[in-house]
Amino acid sequence: MEIIKEIKRKFGMFCKKSLRVGFFLAVRQLKGASFWSTFFIIFIMFLTFLNLIVVNGILIGLVEGSSISYRSQYSGDILISSPENKSFIKDSRDLLKKINLTKGVKEASPRIITGGKIIYNYKRQLTPPDLPDQVSAEIAGINPELEDKVTNLSKLIINGENLNKGDNKYVLIGSSLLKKYFEGFPGGEYLEKEVDVGSKIKIIIGDTEQEVTIKGVVESKIGNVGGRVYFLDSWLEKIIEKERVNEIAIKLEDGFSPESVKEDILSKGIKKEDALIQTWEESQGQFFEDIKGTFSILSNLIGLIGIVVTSITLFIVIFINAISREKFIGILKGIGICSEAIEISYILQSFFYVLSGTAFGLLVLYGFLKPYIDKNPIDFPFSDGILVAPLESVSLRIIILLIITAIASYIPSKIVINKNTLDSILGRK
């Protein structure tokens, strides 16, 4: 046991000595290095860091931005909808009373959803091959005041005004139904460009027809918001001659989790066959998670390519540096400096490059890029993209970058250091 302790003690002293000498050599080499060569290596590390973090953050943020909009503009914190085998929520009035008495619920907005057809040029005499200007769309009956408290619908109106009580002959229309606001995709159905606020349109719901005036245009990249026509719920009930609710969006007070409030609502005796109660994440389905996973793999692949290129660059730089200092390395070995200390000096140099580059990258990331993109989301066709860069994920990538660059600097230094000491001093091949 005493022998083992003595070996450990000497090994520890050896490691500390190698680290001290390696640190000293690394500092001397960095001080003697060209400013521009050091600057460009650090700049490469900076770009590699941004490639690792920003590309991943934007790709994930593209989906995350859509998910956030889904929650804030459509589902609320909890979404209650009709079960798959039913077209409406059973006993919705009684359910709403229970919801409003649930602790943590701030507001609840019931919606009546039905299908319909919108026609614009219904007063014009059409002759073949002219076709009527019409689209199919979801018709939503809402209480404007409650809906605004849950999803801030009024803030999504880009032209015109929100509905008020008594606006029975007025509607809001989603911008994705109007060619003036949304060019959409080839083959899509949109009302002509002249259709706007103040235009009269005919809406066909089942066997009933209603002539209404567009009071406002709602813009949202969430299909269930930007692709609907909004009536007053009291007026839509009269049109369809049915008192039914298909959706209830719930907004919670701060500090309450959707999961706990959902369980509280279910505990009030609500049957699953009468209403489908989901948190906002559950209501999105698997699609968002699948897309997020795909983009994560893609960004990791791009980041891996960037790391490989950077590692090769650093390998070449360290190798050339070691070759050019081969005689000096031979002299160091000749006067008794151990190989490990010299290898450590090159690894510490690579750590300096990485840490300097990532420090600058972190400053740019959290000091400029993230705050700017949070205030000015990237305008993607189906999402307002944000930059997702959690500190845990960023720290992990920095550690990976340090490990790979350490390996990339160790290998070339090892190749040169392993050369015969006398050959190195004399410059023999």
Short mmCIF file of C-alpha atoms in Angstrom, two decimals:
data_model
loop_
_atom_site.label_atom_id
_atom_site.label_comp_id
_atom_site.label_asym_id
_atom_site.label_seq_id
_atom_site.Cartn_x
_atom_site.Cartn_y
_atom_site.Cartn_z
CA MET A 1 0.00 0.00 0.00
CA GLU A 2 2.86 2.40 0.85
CA ILE A 3 4.45 1.75 -2.54
CA ILE A 4 1.17 2.52 -4.34
CA LYS A 5 0.77 5.77 -2.36
CA GLU A 6 4.34 6.77 -3.22
CA ILE A 7 3.73 6.08 -6.93
CA LYS A 8 0.55 8.17 -6.85
CA ARG A 9 2.36 11.02 -5.06
CA LYS A 10 5.20 11.06 -7.58
CA PHE A 11 2.74 10.79 -10.50
CA GLY A 12 0.78 13.74 -9.12
CA MET A 13 3.95 15.80 -8.76
CA PHE A 14 4.96 14.81 -12.31
CA CYS A 15 1.58 15.89 -13.74
CA LYS A 16 1.66 19.23 -11.89
CA LYS A 17 5.20 19.87 -13.10
CA SER A 18 4.26 18.98 -16.70
CA LEU A 19 1.24 21.30 -16.54
CA ARG A 20 3.30 24.19 -15.17
CA VAL A 21 6.01 23.76 -17.78
CA GLY A 22 3.43 23.24 -20.53
CA PHE A 23 1.61 26.40 -19.48
CA PHE A 24 4.85 28.39 -19.47
CA LEU A 25 5.79 27.13 -22.96
CA ALA A 26 2.29 27.84 -24.30
CA VAL A 27 2.37 31.44 -23.04
CA ARG A 28 5.84 32.01 -24.53
CA GLN A 29 4.78 30.62 -27.91
CA LEU A 30 1.58 32.70 -28.00
CA LYS A 31 3.52 35.86 -27.12
CA GLY A 32 6.00 35.15 -29.89
CA ALA A 33 3.37 34.26 -32.50
CA SER A 34 2.29 36.60 -35.29
CA PHE A 35 -0.67 38.80 -34.32
CA TRP A 36 -2.49 38.20 -37.59
CA SER A 37 -2.04 34.42 -37.52
CA THR A 38 -3.44 34.34 -33.95
CA PHE A 39 -6.27 36.69 -34.96
CA PHE A 40 -7.34 34.57 -37.94
CA ILE A 41 -7.26 31.31 -35.94
CA ILE A 42 -9.45 32.92 -33.26
CA PHE A 43 -11.72 34.28 -36.01
CA ILE A 44 -12.09 30.77 -37.45
CA MET A 45 -13.06 29.51 -33.99
CA PHE A 46 -15.55 32.36 -33.71
CA LEU A 47 -17.19 31.40 -37.01
CA THR A 48 -17.19 27.73 -36.02
CA PHE A 49 -18.95 28.61 -32.76
CA LEU A 50 -21.59 30.64 -34.59
CA ASN A 51 -22.03 27.81 -37.10
CA LEU A 52 -22.60 25.36 -34.24
CA ILE A 53 -24.98 27.53 -32.23
CA VAL A 54 -26.74 29.95 -34.59
CA VAL A 55 -27.58 27.51 -37.40
CA ASN A 56 -28.98 25.04 -34.87
CA GLY A 57 -30.77 27.83 -33.00
CA ILE A 58 -32.45 29.25 -36.10
CA LEU A 59 -33.55 25.87 -37.46
CA ILE A 60 -35.01 24.87 -34.08
CA GLY A 61 -36.34 28.41 -33.62
CA LEU A 62 -38.24 28.17 -36.89
CA VAL A 63 -40.38 25.40 -35.37
CA GLU A 64 -40.31 26.92 -31.89
CA GLY A 65 -41.60 30.24 -33.24
CA SER A 66 -44.51 28.48 -34.90
CA SER A 67 -45.21 26.58 -31.68
CA ILE A 68 -45.23 29.80 -29.63
CA SER A 69 -47.60 31.46 -32.12
CA TYR A 70 -49.87 28.41 -31.97
CA ARG A 71 -50.12 28.79 -28.20
CA SER A 72 -50.54 32.56 -28.08
CA GLN A 73 -52.83 32.98 -31.12
CA TYR A 74 -54.93 29.82 -31.17
CA SER A 75 -54.88 27.18 -28.45
CA GLY A 76 -54.14 29.17 -25.30
CA ASP A 77 -52.51 27.16 -22.50
CA ILE A 78 -55.18 24.43 -22.67
CA LEU A 79 -57.38 23.53 -25.63
CA ILE A 80 -60.63 21.62 -25.25
CA SER A 81 -62.13 20.23 -28.44
CA SER A 82 -64.73 17.74 -29.54
CA PRO A 83 -63.73 14.05 -29.42
CA GLU A 84 -62.84 12.30 -32.67
CA ASN A 85 -66.15 10.49 -32.92
CA LYS A 86 -68.28 13.59 -32.14
CA SER A 87 -68.79 16.93 -33.86
CA PHE A 88 -69.20 19.04 -30.72
CA ILE A 89 -68.45 19.19 -26.99
CA LYS A 90 -71.22 17.70 -24.90
CA ASP A 91 -72.76 19.90 -22.18
CA SER A 92 -70.46 22.77 -23.10
CA ARG A 93 -72.28 25.34 -20.93
CA ASP A 94 -71.88 23.19 -17.83
CA LEU A 95 -68.25 22.54 -18.76
CA LEU A 96 -67.57 26.27 -19.11
CA LYS A 97 -68.94 26.89 -15.61
CA LYS A 98 -66.61 24.22 -14.21
CA ILE A 99 -63.67 25.65 -16.13
CA ASN A 100 -64.22 29.19 -14.88
CA LEU A 101 -64.38 27.88 -11.29
CA THR A 102 -61.09 25.99 -11.68
CA LYS A 103 -58.16 27.47 -9.81
CA GLY A 104 -55.58 28.96 -12.18
CA VAL A 105 -57.95 29.64 -15.08
CA LYS A 106 -57.81 33.29 -16.12
CA GLU A 107 -60.08 33.30 -19.18
CA ALA A 108 -61.88 30.77 -21.39
CA SER A 109 -63.08 31.43 -24.92
CA PRO A 110 -65.68 29.06 -26.45
CA ARG A 111 -65.84 28.74 -30.23
CA ILE A 112 -68.44 27.38 -32.61
CA ILE A 113 -66.75 25.80 -35.65
CA THR A 114 -68.46 24.74 -38.85
CA GLY A 115 -67.64 24.48 -42.53
CA GLY A 116 -68.81 26.86 -45.22
CA LYS A 117 -68.24 28.41 -48.60
CA ILE A 118 -67.40 32.06 -49.33
CA ILE A 119 -68.49 33.66 -52.63
CA TYR A 120 -67.53 37.16 -53.77
CA ASN A 121 -68.88 37.81 -57.28
CA TYR A 122 -72.33 36.36 -56.57
CA LYS A 123 -74.10 39.44 -57.98
CA ARG A 124 -72.26 39.32 -61.28
CA GLN A 125 -73.72 37.50 -64.28
CA LEU A 126 -71.21 34.79 -65.19
CA THR A 127 -70.82 33.29 -68.62
CA PRO A 128 -68.72 30.22 -69.47
CA PRO A 129 -65.84 29.72 -69.00
CA ASP A 130 -66.02 32.22 -66.10
CA LEU A 131 -66.17 30.64 -62.67
CA PRO A 132 -67.53 32.08 -59.43
CA ASP A 133 -64.92 33.58 -57.12
CA GLN A 134 -65.30 31.30 -54.14
CA VAL A 135 -63.33 29.40 -51.50
CA SER A 136 -64.13 26.86 -48.84
CA ALA A 137 -63.23 27.81 -45.29
CA GLU A 138 -63.82 27.14 -41.62
CA ILE A 139 -66.44 29.39 -40.06
CA ALA A 140 -65.81 30.29 -36.42
CA GLY A 141 -68.35 31.80 -34.07
CA ILE A 142 -66.62 33.71 -31.27
CA ASN A 143 -67.22 36.06 -28.40
CA PRO A 144 -64.83 38.87 -29.50
CA GLU A 145 -64.20 40.09 -25.95
CA LEU A 146 -63.34 36.64 -24.56
CA GLU A 147 -61.35 35.65 -27.63
CA ASP A 148 -59.29 38.81 -27.38
CA LYS A 149 -58.48 38.10 -23.73
CA VAL A 150 -57.24 34.59 -24.56
CA THR A 151 -55.52 35.00 -27.95
CA ASN A 152 -55.23 38.79 -28.47
CA LEU A 153 -57.20 38.48 -31.69
CA SER A 154 -57.52 42.26 -32.08
CA LYS A 155 -53.70 42.55 -32.35
CA LEU A 156 -53.78 40.19 -35.34
CA ILE A 157 -56.11 42.45 -37.31
CA ILE A 158 -53.94 44.16 -39.94
CA ASN A 159 -56.76 46.08 -41.63
CA GLY A 160 -60.17 47.15 -40.35
CA GLU A 161 -61.60 46.65 -36.87
CA ASN A 162 -62.57 43.89 -34.48
CA LEU A 163 -66.15 42.68 -34.12
CA ASN A 164 -68.41 44.26 -31.52
CA LYS A 165 -71.71 43.20 -29.98
CA GLY A 166 -74.47 43.64 -32.53
CA ASP A 167 -72.21 43.20 -35.58
CA ASN A 168 -74.44 40.43 -36.91
CA LYS A 169 -73.90 41.28 -40.56
CA TYR A 170 -70.15 41.71 -40.25
CA VAL A 171 -67.28 39.22 -40.26
CA LEU A 172 -63.53 39.03 -39.83
CA ILE A 173 -61.71 37.11 -42.54
CA GLY A 174 -58.32 35.40 -42.46
CA SER A 175 -55.66 36.93 -44.72
CA SER A 176 -54.76 33.52 -46.17
CA LEU A 177 -58.16 33.50 -47.91
CA LEU A 178 -57.48 36.78 -49.72
CA LYS A 179 -55.16 37.08 -52.72
CA LYS A 180 -54.45 40.71 -51.81
CA TYR A 181 -52.68 39.64 -48.62
CA PHE A 182 -51.57 36.09 -49.33
CA GLU A 183 -50.23 34.83 -52.64
CA GLY A 184 -50.08 31.34 -51.19
CA PHE A 185 -49.17 28.30 -53.22
CA PRO A 186 -49.84 27.32 -56.84
CA GLY A 187 -53.31 25.85 -57.22
CA GLY A 188 -54.61 27.35 -53.97
CA GLU A 189 -58.05 28.95 -53.64
CA TYR A 190 -58.20 32.65 -52.77
CA LEU A 191 -60.67 35.47 -53.25
CA GLU A 192 -59.69 38.07 -55.83
CA LYS A 193 -57.41 40.99 -54.99
CA GLU A 194 -60.24 43.53 -54.85
CA VAL A 195 -61.77 41.70 -51.87
CA ASP A 196 -60.90 43.70 -48.76
CA VAL A 197 -62.39 45.50 -45.76
CA GLY A 198 -65.83 46.82 -46.73
CA SER A 199 -66.41 44.19 -49.43
CA LYS A 200 -69.68 42.27 -49.33
CA ILE A 201 -69.45 38.50 -49.56
CA LYS A 202 -71.94 35.65 -49.43
CA ILE A 203 -71.34 32.83 -46.99
CA ILE A 204 -73.08 29.49 -47.50
CA ILE A 205 -73.40 27.28 -44.43
CA GLY A 206 -75.34 24.13 -45.13
CA ASP A 207 -78.63 25.21 -46.70
CA THR A 208 -78.43 28.80 -45.48
CA GLU A 209 -76.94 31.82 -47.22
CA GLN A 210 -75.84 35.04 -45.56
CA GLU A 211 -74.69 38.28 -47.12
CA VAL A 212 -72.14 39.93 -44.84
CA THR A 213 -69.58 42.73 -44.91
CA ILE A 214 -65.89 42.24 -44.14
CA LYS A 215 -65.05 44.37 -41.11
CA GLY A 216 -61.45 43.28 -40.57
CA VAL A 217 -58.64 41.11 -41.92
CA VAL A 218 -56.86 38.73 -39.52
CA GLU A 219 -53.26 37.82 -40.33
CA SER A 220 -51.63 34.78 -38.76
CA LYS A 221 -49.29 32.04 -39.96
CA ILE A 222 -51.27 29.54 -37.91
CA GLY A 223 -53.70 27.93 -40.36
CA ASN A 224 -56.49 27.61 -37.80
CA VAL A 225 -56.39 31.39 -37.30
CA GLY A 226 -55.47 32.94 -40.64
CA GLY A 227 -57.71 30.59 -42.64
CA ARG A 228 -61.02 31.19 -40.84
CA VAL A 229 -64.00 33.52 -41.17
CA TYR A 230 -65.19 34.90 -37.82
CA PHE A 231 -68.83 35.57 -36.92
CA LEU A 232 -70.32 36.57 -33.61
CA ASP A 233 -71.10 33.27 -31.83
CA SER A 234 -74.66 34.43 -31.00
CA TRP A 235 -75.36 35.15 -34.68
CA LEU A 236 -73.77 31.90 -35.93
CA GLU A 237 -75.93 29.91 -33.50
CA LYS A 238 -79.02 31.41 -35.13
CA ILE A 239 -77.73 30.65 -38.63
CA ILE A 240 -76.96 26.98 -37.99
CA GLU A 241 -79.95 26.70 -35.62
CA LYS A 242 -77.87 24.72 -33.15
CA GLU A 243 -76.39 25.58 -29.78
CA ARG A 244 -73.08 23.85 -29.75
CA VAL A 245 -69.41 24.54 -28.97
CA ASN A 246 -66.55 22.78 -30.75
CA GLU A 247 -63.51 24.41 -29.11
CA ILE A 248 -62.64 26.12 -25.85
CA ALA A 249 -59.29 27.91 -25.55
CA ILE A 250 -58.14 28.53 -21.98
CA LYS A 251 -55.60 31.05 -20.73
CA LEU A 252 -54.05 30.44 -17.31
CA GLU A 253 -52.82 32.77 -14.62
CA ASP A 254 -49.07 33.11 -14.16
CA GLY A 255 -47.50 30.37 -12.06
CA PHE A 256 -49.95 27.60 -13.02
CA SER A 257 -48.83 24.76 -15.26
CA PRO A 258 -51.13 23.53 -18.05
CA GLU A 259 -50.63 19.92 -16.89
CA SER A 260 -51.82 20.54 -13.33
CA VAL A 261 -54.84 22.62 -14.40
CA LYS A 262 -55.76 20.00 -16.99
CA GLU A 263 -55.80 17.31 -14.29
CA ASP A 264 -57.88 19.60 -12.08
CA ILE A 265 -60.47 20.05 -14.85
CA LEU A 266 -60.58 16.30 -15.52
CA SER A 267 -61.13 15.64 -11.81
CA LYS A 268 -64.46 17.48 -11.99
CA GLY A 269 -66.12 14.45 -13.55
CA ILE A 270 -65.63 15.33 -17.21
CA LYS A 271 -65.69 12.23 -19.39
CA LYS A 272 -63.12 11.75 -22.14
CA GLU A 273 -65.84 10.72 -24.57
CA ASP A 274 -67.58 14.09 -24.07
CA ALA A 275 -64.60 16.42 -24.48
CA LEU A 276 -60.95 16.13 -25.48
CA ILE A 277 -58.87 18.13 -22.99
CA GLN A 278 -55.24 18.77 -23.97
CA THR A 279 -52.41 21.05 -22.99
CA TRP A 280 -51.21 23.33 -25.79
CA GLU A 281 -48.27 21.01 -26.47
CA GLU A 282 -50.46 17.90 -26.65
CA SER A 283 -52.92 19.60 -29.00
CA GLN A 284 -50.13 20.29 -31.50
CA GLY A 285 -49.67 16.57 -32.03
CA GLN A 286 -46.42 14.87 -33.00
CA PHE A 287 -45.84 17.00 -36.09
CA PHE A 288 -43.97 19.84 -34.35
CA GLU A 289 -41.75 17.42 -32.41
CA ASP A 290 -40.93 15.45 -35.57
CA ILE A 291 -40.00 18.60 -37.48
CA LYS A 292 -37.94 19.88 -34.54
CA GLY A 293 -36.09 16.54 -34.39
CA THR A 294 -35.42 16.59 -38.14
CA PHE A 295 -34.07 20.14 -38.02
CA SER A 296 -31.94 19.25 -35.00
CA ILE A 297 -30.32 16.36 -36.90
CA LEU A 298 -29.78 18.62 -39.92
CA SER A 299 -28.18 21.39 -37.84
CA ASN A 300 -25.96 18.88 -36.01
CA LEU A 301 -24.79 17.53 -39.35
CA ILE A 302 -23.95 21.05 -40.58
CA GLY A 303 -22.19 21.75 -37.28
CA LEU A 304 -20.22 18.50 -37.52
CA ILE A 305 -18.95 19.45 -40.96
CA GLY A 306 -17.89 22.83 -39.56
CA ILE A 307 -16.04 21.17 -36.65
CA VAL A 308 -14.25 18.74 -38.99
CA VAL A 309 -13.11 21.60 -41.24
CA THR A 310 -11.94 23.60 -38.22
CA SER A 311 -10.14 20.58 -36.76
CA ILE A 312 -8.29 20.00 -40.03
CA THR A 313 -7.36 23.69 -40.16
CA LEU A 314 -6.09 23.61 -36.58
CA PHE A 315 -4.23 20.33 -37.26
CA ILE A 316 -2.41 21.94 -40.19
CA VAL A 317 -1.62 25.12 -38.20
CA ILE A 318 -0.24 23.18 -35.21
CA PHE A 319 1.65 20.77 -37.45
CA ILE A 320 3.34 23.59 -39.39
CA ASN A 321 4.06 25.37 -36.12
CA ALA A 322 5.61 22.23 -34.63
CA ILE A 323 7.63 21.46 -37.80
CA SER A 324 9.00 25.01 -37.92
CA ARG A 325 10.00 24.70 -34.26
CA GLU A 326 11.35 21.17 -34.58
CA LYS A 327 14.90 22.17 -33.66
CA PHE A 328 13.63 24.11 -30.63
CA ILE A 329 11.53 21.11 -29.54
CA GLY A 330 14.60 18.88 -29.87
CA ILE A 331 16.62 21.25 -27.65
CA LEU A 332 13.80 21.28 -25.06
CA LYS A 333 13.84 17.49 -24.98
CA GLY A 334 17.63 17.51 -24.83
CA ILE A 335 17.74 19.70 -21.71
CA GLY A 336 15.25 17.44 -19.94
CA ILE A 337 11.82 18.92 -20.71
CA CYS A 338 9.46 15.94 -20.90
CA SER A 339 7.44 15.27 -24.06
CA GLU A 340 4.17 15.50 -22.12
CA ALA A 341 4.88 19.12 -21.14
CA ILE A 342 5.51 20.07 -24.78
CA GLU A 343 2.33 18.29 -25.90
CA ILE A 344 0.37 20.04 -23.16
CA SER A 345 1.69 23.40 -24.38
CA TYR A 346 0.16 22.81 -27.82
CA ILE A 347 -3.13 21.63 -26.33
CA LEU A 348 -3.26 24.74 -24.14
CA GLN A 349 -2.64 26.88 -27.23
CA SER A 350 -5.64 25.27 -28.92
CA PHE A 351 -7.72 25.90 -25.78
CA PHE A 352 -6.71 29.57 -25.94
CA TYR A 353 -7.89 29.81 -29.55
CA VAL A 354 -11.19 28.05 -28.81
CA LEU A 355 -11.98 29.95 -25.62
CA SER A 356 -11.11 33.30 -27.20
CA GLY A 357 -13.28 32.55 -30.24
CA THR A 358 -16.21 31.28 -28.17
CA ALA A 359 -15.95 34.21 -25.73
CA PHE A 360 -16.34 36.62 -28.63
CA GLY A 361 -19.09 34.39 -30.04
CA LEU A 362 -21.01 34.39 -26.74
CA LEU A 363 -20.77 38.16 -26.60
CA VAL A 364 -22.21 38.49 -30.11
CA LEU A 365 -24.81 35.77 -29.51
CA TYR A 366 -26.31 36.96 -26.23
CA GLY A 367 -25.39 40.62 -26.54
CA PHE A 368 -26.71 41.22 -30.04
CA LEU A 369 -28.11 38.34 -32.12
CA LYS A 370 -30.58 36.80 -29.67
CA PRO A 371 -32.04 40.07 -28.31
CA TYR A 372 -32.37 41.43 -31.86
CA ILE A 373 -34.06 38.32 -33.30
CA ASP A 374 -36.37 38.07 -30.24
CA LYS A 375 -37.59 41.60 -30.99
CA ASN A 376 -37.54 41.12 -34.77
CA PRO A 377 -38.46 37.47 -35.55
CA ILE A 378 -37.31 36.08 -38.88
CA ASP A 379 -40.19 36.19 -41.34
CA PHE A 380 -40.46 32.63 -42.66
CA PRO A 381 -43.49 31.71 -44.81
CA PHE A 382 -45.08 29.56 -42.09
CA SER A 383 -43.43 30.86 -38.93
CA ASP A 384 -41.95 33.87 -37.17
CA GLY A 385 -38.60 32.27 -36.44
CA ILE A 386 -36.65 32.97 -33.27
CA LEU A 387 -33.15 32.05 -32.13
CA VAL A 388 -33.16 29.18 -29.62
CA ALA A 389 -29.89 29.08 -27.67
CA PRO A 390 -30.31 27.64 -24.15
CA LEU A 391 -27.17 27.94 -22.04
CA GLU A 392 -27.03 24.17 -21.34
CA SER A 393 -26.96 23.33 -25.06
CA VAL A 394 -24.41 26.05 -25.81
CA SER A 395 -22.14 24.87 -22.97
CA LEU A 396 -22.27 21.28 -24.25
CA ARG A 397 -21.24 22.37 -27.75
CA ILE A 398 -18.35 24.42 -26.35
CA ILE A 399 -17.11 21.35 -24.44
CA ILE A 400 -17.35 19.23 -27.62
CA LEU A 401 -15.42 21.89 -29.53
CA LEU A 402 -12.71 21.94 -26.84
CA ILE A 403 -12.33 18.16 -26.89
CA ILE A 404 -12.10 17.91 -30.68
CA THR A 405 -9.63 20.79 -31.00
CA ALA A 406 -7.52 19.29 -28.19
CA ILE A 407 -7.29 16.06 -30.18
CA ALA A 408 -6.57 18.00 -33.38
CA SER A 409 -3.66 19.80 -31.68
CA TYR A 410 -2.33 16.75 -29.81
CA ILE A 411 -1.86 14.50 -32.85
CA PRO A 412 0.47 16.77 -34.92
CA SER A 413 2.50 17.76 -31.85
CA LYS A 414 2.87 14.08 -30.95
CA ILE A 415 4.11 13.28 -34.47
CA VAL A 416 6.87 15.89 -34.30
CA ILE A 417 7.80 15.27 -30.65
CA ASN A 418 8.20 11.50 -31.23
CA LYS A 419 11.01 12.19 -33.68
CA ASN A 420 14.53 11.32 -32.48
CA THR A 421 15.87 14.13 -30.30
CA LEU A 422 19.31 14.30 -31.97
CA ASP A 423 17.75 14.27 -35.46
CA SER A 424 15.49 17.13 -34.45
CA ILE A 425 18.39 19.23 -33.10
CA LEU A 426 20.54 18.59 -36.17
CA GLY A 427 17.64 19.05 -38.59
CA ARG A 428 18.04 15.59 -40.07
CA LYS A 429 15.04 13.96 -41.81
#
